[in-house]
């Protein structure tokens, strides 16, 4: 297994739409294993375009205190979402160090294929619903900052750029 390099904002790949995965695609098991290994270092969710692969694959690992074992979603599709929305703090491995509340549907139902290409239908709320929606956004070239007002987004981007400059200036 390999730890993959995570693309950071403003890499243009993060803005592209990922393609549906073909069940005959033999690279998927290896990709999922590498994505889990990469996610183990930090974070609770990772989407393939963040590691420069434009395929509709997501891995989620909410950690041991959440009671939900790590799982992969291939070609995930939200088929229902609640009208009720809630704000929830979002962070992103492609924008390390910045966080903001994003308002999204509180509850969702998602269809996806697991790593063996078996179909699943899952109802999710709370952190899991936030994470799935955040990761599916990545498959459509969308980042959590896109949900914010222009002003809030610009403040966050400035903060991120400053942090990045500071860390590259260190000896
Ligand atoms: Ni993200």
Short mmCIF file of C-alpha atoms and ligand atoms in Angstrom, two decimals:
data_model
loop_
_atom_site.label_atom_id
_atom_site.label_comp_id
_atom_site.label_asym_id
_atom_site.label_seq_id
_atom_site.Cartn_x
_atom_site.Cartn_y
_atom_site.Cartn_z
CA UNK A 1 0.00 0.00 0.00
CA UNK A 2 1.08 3.54 -0.67
CA UNK A 3 0.45 6.83 1.03
CA UNK A 4 -0.85 9.09 -1.71
CA UNK A 5 -0.10 12.79 -2.17
CA UNK A 6 -3.10 14.96 -1.43
CA UNK A 7 -3.75 17.85 -3.82
CA UNK A 8 -4.24 21.21 -2.14
CA UNK A 9 -6.37 24.17 -3.10
CA UNK A 10 -6.16 25.79 -5.70
CA UNK A 11 -5.11 22.73 -7.77
CA UNK A 12 -7.36 22.66 -10.85
CA UNK A 13 -8.00 18.89 -10.58
CA UNK A 14 -10.08 19.59 -7.45
CA UNK A 15 -12.47 21.52 -9.71
CA UNK A 16 -13.08 18.71 -12.20
CA UNK A 17 -16.02 16.27 -12.28
CA UNK A 18 -15.03 12.66 -11.61
CA UNK A 19 -16.17 9.82 -13.84
CA UNK A 20 -18.41 6.90 -12.90
CA UNK A 21 -16.40 3.78 -12.06
CA UNK A 22 -16.71 0.78 -14.35
CA UNK A 23 -16.99 -2.48 -12.32
CA UNK A 24 -14.33 -3.94 -14.62
CA UNK A 25 -11.82 -1.28 -13.55
CA UNK A 26 -9.08 -3.42 -11.98
CA UNK A 27 -7.32 -0.43 -10.38
CA UNK A 28 -10.13 0.21 -7.86
CA UNK A 29 -9.18 -2.25 -5.04
CA UNK A 30 -5.62 -0.90 -4.98
CA UNK A 31 -6.85 2.68 -5.10
CA UNK A 32 -9.22 2.09 -2.17
CA UNK A 33 -6.48 0.41 -0.10
CA UNK A 34 -4.11 3.32 -0.75
CA UNK A 35 -6.83 5.87 0.06
CA UNK A 36 -7.53 4.17 3.42
CA UNK A 37 -3.81 4.18 4.18
CA UNK A 38 -3.61 7.89 3.31
CA UNK A 39 -6.70 8.69 5.39
CA UNK A 40 -5.25 6.83 8.39
CA UNK A 41 -2.71 9.64 8.83
CA UNK A 42 -5.35 12.34 9.20
CA UNK A 43 -8.97 13.07 8.39
CA UNK A 44 -12.31 11.26 8.32
CA UNK A 45 -13.05 11.24 4.59
CA UNK A 46 -11.16 11.29 1.31
CA UNK A 47 -12.36 11.45 -2.28
CA UNK A 48 -10.33 10.10 -5.23
CA UNK A 49 -9.93 13.48 -7.02
CA UNK A 50 -8.05 14.71 -3.92
CA UNK A 51 -5.37 12.13 -4.78
CA UNK A 52 -5.42 13.06 -8.48
CA UNK A 53 -7.74 10.25 -9.63
CA UNK A 54 -10.89 11.50 -11.34
CA UNK A 55 -13.05 8.50 -10.46
CA UNK A 56 -16.15 8.43 -8.24
CA UNK A 57 -14.60 6.75 -5.20
CA UNK A 58 -14.79 7.89 -1.56
CA UNK A 59 -13.40 6.39 1.65
CA UNK A 60 -14.74 7.25 5.09
CA UNK A 61 -13.25 6.48 8.50
CA UNK A 62 -14.99 8.35 11.31
CA UNK A 63 -12.71 6.81 13.95
CA UNK A 64 -13.29 4.22 16.62
CA UNK A 65 -15.49 6.39 18.85
CA UNK A 66 -18.17 6.60 16.15
CA UNK A 67 -19.24 2.95 16.04
CA UNK A 68 -19.21 2.93 12.22
CA UNK A 69 -16.43 0.84 10.68
CA UNK A 70 -14.40 2.41 7.84
CA UNK A 71 -16.07 1.91 4.46
CA UNK A 72 -15.67 2.78 0.78
CA UNK A 73 -18.34 4.19 -1.52
CA UNK A 74 -18.11 3.71 -5.29
CA UNK A 75 -20.41 5.79 -7.53
CA UNK A 76 -22.30 7.21 -4.50
CA UNK A 77 -25.53 9.01 -5.23
CA UNK A 78 -27.74 10.91 -2.79
CA UNK A 79 -31.29 9.74 -3.47
CA UNK A 80 -33.06 11.65 -0.69
CA UNK A 81 -32.26 14.48 1.68
CA UNK A 82 -34.23 16.05 4.51
CA UNK A 83 -35.66 19.52 4.14
CA UNK A 84 -34.31 20.30 7.56
CA UNK A 85 -30.76 21.65 7.41
CA UNK A 86 -28.09 22.03 10.08
CA UNK A 87 -24.78 23.88 10.30
CA UNK A 88 -21.74 21.65 10.93
CA UNK A 89 -18.06 22.48 11.07
CA UNK A 90 -16.22 21.32 7.92
CA UNK A 91 -12.51 20.92 7.33
CA UNK A 92 -10.75 19.42 4.32
CA UNK A 93 -7.45 17.64 3.68
CA UNK A 94 -7.15 19.78 0.53
CA UNK A 95 -7.43 22.97 2.60
CA UNK A 96 -5.55 22.02 5.77
CA UNK A 97 -5.90 24.27 8.78
CA UNK A 98 -9.12 26.09 7.88
CA UNK A 99 -12.60 25.27 9.16
CA UNK A 100 -16.06 26.74 8.71
CA UNK A 101 -19.66 25.88 9.43
CA UNK A 102 -21.51 24.65 6.34
CA UNK A 103 -25.30 24.32 6.26
CA UNK A 104 -26.48 21.07 4.66
CA UNK A 105 -29.47 18.70 4.87
CA UNK A 106 -29.51 17.04 8.29
CA UNK A 107 -30.35 13.57 7.00
CA UNK A 108 -29.66 11.83 3.69
CA UNK A 109 -30.13 8.53 1.92
CA UNK A 110 -27.31 7.41 -0.31
CA UNK A 111 -26.94 4.58 -2.82
CA UNK A 112 -23.44 3.28 -3.50
CA UNK A 113 -21.39 0.24 -4.42
CA UNK A 114 -18.92 -1.22 -1.95
CA UNK A 115 -15.42 -2.38 -2.91
CA UNK A 116 -16.89 -5.69 -4.11
CA UNK A 117 -19.39 -3.81 -6.26
CA UNK A 118 -22.36 -4.82 -4.13
CA UNK A 119 -25.14 -2.24 -4.04
CA UNK A 120 -26.01 -0.57 -0.71
CA UNK A 121 -28.62 1.89 0.44
CA UNK A 122 -27.75 3.83 3.57
CA UNK A 123 -29.60 6.35 5.69
CA UNK A 124 -27.23 8.74 7.43
CA UNK A 125 -27.41 11.68 9.79
CA UNK A 126 -25.09 13.70 12.01
CA UNK A 127 -21.35 13.53 11.25
CA UNK A 128 -21.75 10.68 8.72
CA UNK A 129 -24.27 12.66 6.64
CA UNK A 130 -21.96 15.70 6.71
CA UNK A 131 -18.98 13.63 5.66
CA UNK A 132 -20.77 11.82 2.80
CA UNK A 133 -22.13 15.11 1.41
CA UNK A 134 -18.71 16.78 1.69
CA UNK A 135 -17.01 13.89 -0.15
CA UNK A 136 -19.64 13.64 -2.91
CA UNK A 137 -19.14 17.37 -3.48
CA UNK A 138 -15.47 16.59 -4.24
CA UNK A 139 -16.59 14.16 -6.98
CA UNK A 140 -18.42 17.09 -8.58
CA UNK A 141 -15.48 19.49 -8.28
CA UNK A 142 -16.93 21.32 -5.32
CA UNK A 143 -15.19 22.33 -2.06
CA UNK A 144 -16.80 23.18 1.28
CA UNK A 145 -15.80 26.82 0.90
CA UNK A 146 -18.15 27.04 -2.13
CA UNK A 147 -21.09 26.78 0.30
CA UNK A 148 -20.03 29.97 2.12
CA UNK A 149 -20.70 33.60 1.31
CA UNK A 150 -18.14 35.27 -0.96
CA UNK A 151 -16.82 37.31 1.96
CA UNK A 152 -16.40 34.32 4.29
CA UNK A 153 -14.77 32.33 1.47
CA UNK A 154 -12.25 35.08 0.75
CA UNK A 155 -11.35 35.38 4.44
CA UNK A 156 -10.74 31.62 4.66
CA UNK A 157 -8.69 31.52 1.45
CA UNK A 158 -6.52 34.39 2.69
CA UNK A 159 -6.00 32.55 5.98
CA UNK A 160 -5.11 29.34 4.12
CA UNK A 161 -2.65 31.10 1.76
CA UNK A 162 -0.95 32.81 4.75
CA UNK A 163 -0.60 29.49 6.59
CA UNK A 164 0.80 27.79 3.48
CA UNK A 165 3.33 30.58 2.92
CA UNK A 166 4.40 30.45 6.55
CA UNK A 167 4.97 26.68 6.46
CA UNK A 168 7.01 26.83 3.22
CA UNK A 169 9.17 29.64 4.65
CA UNK A 170 10.26 27.47 7.60
CA UNK A 171 13.86 26.19 7.30
NI1 LIG B 1 -12.58 17.59 1.62
#
